[in-house]
């Protein structure tokens, strides 16, 4: 599925590596680049200023050096060993190394390629050229450096590198000059037959901010929306954290299915840019990486905090913007993901050092995002916001780790956050807790909360349900069994533990409301066709194939009462037939709000054993066929209502929270 691929190929490039605090001044690179994508020809002059005695140079295959000067004097071109050249410079410098080089770049890979786009060579094509950082298209000093790039392209092409646009001209050729004054690990260059759209934003006390789209002509209508949303995100995070640290932000269309974020720009596949959720979520996520990731650099050794903080302040924050329900659904989704990870495969956040988004790190992202939520819950919104701004001011264009975050939030809140960060960053796993005992008498609620395994120190939200209202109270919990006494003047009928999922914890997956994805992605799923009609069977089978990842085991409608194992089950049929099969299986009938409206209804249930079922019920064959394209994309829903291919309504069933009913006849003994 597109979304999953997108997550896999999303990567952060151009991030600096560790530099010593007392290191010599960062190298500076001046590049003069002439690129002709039609013949894939690169001709370049580089002037590299370094403060070191030696320099190792390596150019990409296809590129070769033609002239070399060190400190103004010509040098005989050294012989490369394994593509590398060691230069003796004589003394600590500064030295100026001028290199003329060029050659032919690689062609674009097969455009249908959908794999992980890692370690790409510099590539050129009239449809789009991409010369990635660290791929040997410029002499790399091996430590972070600042740069200035003069770029020349054929007149029908436009191109850019991260940084401020210093000047630009069109004529017989396109020329542009870019300046990047902060040390950076590498330079990404992008070019293509782009149409540029631009919006300039005045910033008090700062240079003008230039927001641009580099889009293909056939997608120019998307530009205005992207410019407006980028401006909105840039303003939002400048306000929340500190001024945007660059003078430009560009959204660049790629001929490849990329999803890269670099300082001051994002490079997204042309098809990706057309997806409706990109502007609403991924764009803001990439904008925010200019602060977290490309503004403050993660200290990779001690764990990558930048994805979690970015997820919390972008993806999750946009759910909070919409409604409390949406935010709760997002948190529930995190815990659902965690529940699906075997305990043995869980690892601490400190071990999450990946630079790339990937399925294996999803839990790392979620746990990290939940850490920031729990932290904000604990120290309050003002101190949390102050901590973020402190962290930004202290570590802008430097490496920083979890310990630096801890210090910033501790200083902002005046709290000792050692134990909090230690248990959430360094410990693998997650708390497992339950209400072991509960009783109310004479205006006092007494409960005992039990933890499995080595206990955590937690602030646990509890919902007290009384005859007239419901109220959230927080309890400090730290032992294997913690007794909590809470004043509660009104008789408490029930207590719910973390009913809004604000705590990173491991819960039984059977307690989560069933969603379609549980059936869609199951390694083994059963398929039950409710109708015998051949035309219906053909349509239902085709639909099942588009919904299920696995090849389903086909079950006979009349033998359905003897379903094997615990495999999820997909039931497809006409309205009356589906209702009949449900009754025969002893499953709950069609939910009332899904009766009689729309041409098709889809919903999930979970039986007593925890097995999820997905039902697809349609008015006729045409209504069934209409679901084929859309329905596979709604795996996160519990139910949907369709009119032909259009979704009329959708939702997630309410969660079954951990609820303990209190004995109301007598005060029970805790
Ligand atoms: Zn990210």
Short mmCIF file of N, CA and C in Angstrom, two decimals, residues 107 165 260 513:
data_model
loop_
_atom_site.label_atom_id
_atom_site.label_comp_id
_atom_site.label_asym_id
_atom_site.label_seq_id
_atom_site.Cartn_x
_atom_site.Cartn_y
_atom_site.Cartn_z
N UNK A 107 22.00 7.00 -14.80
CA UNK A 107 20.61 7.28 -15.17
C UNK A 107 19.70 7.07 -13.96
N UNK A 165 18.74 31.36 -1.49
CA UNK A 165 18.95 31.73 -2.89
C UNK A 165 19.58 33.12 -2.91
N UNK A 260 12.00 12.70 1.22
CA UNK A 260 13.18 13.13 1.96
C UNK A 260 12.96 14.51 2.55
N UNK A 513 -10.78 -1.75 20.52
CA UNK A 513 -11.90 -1.89 19.59
C UNK A 513 -11.38 -2.45 18.27
#
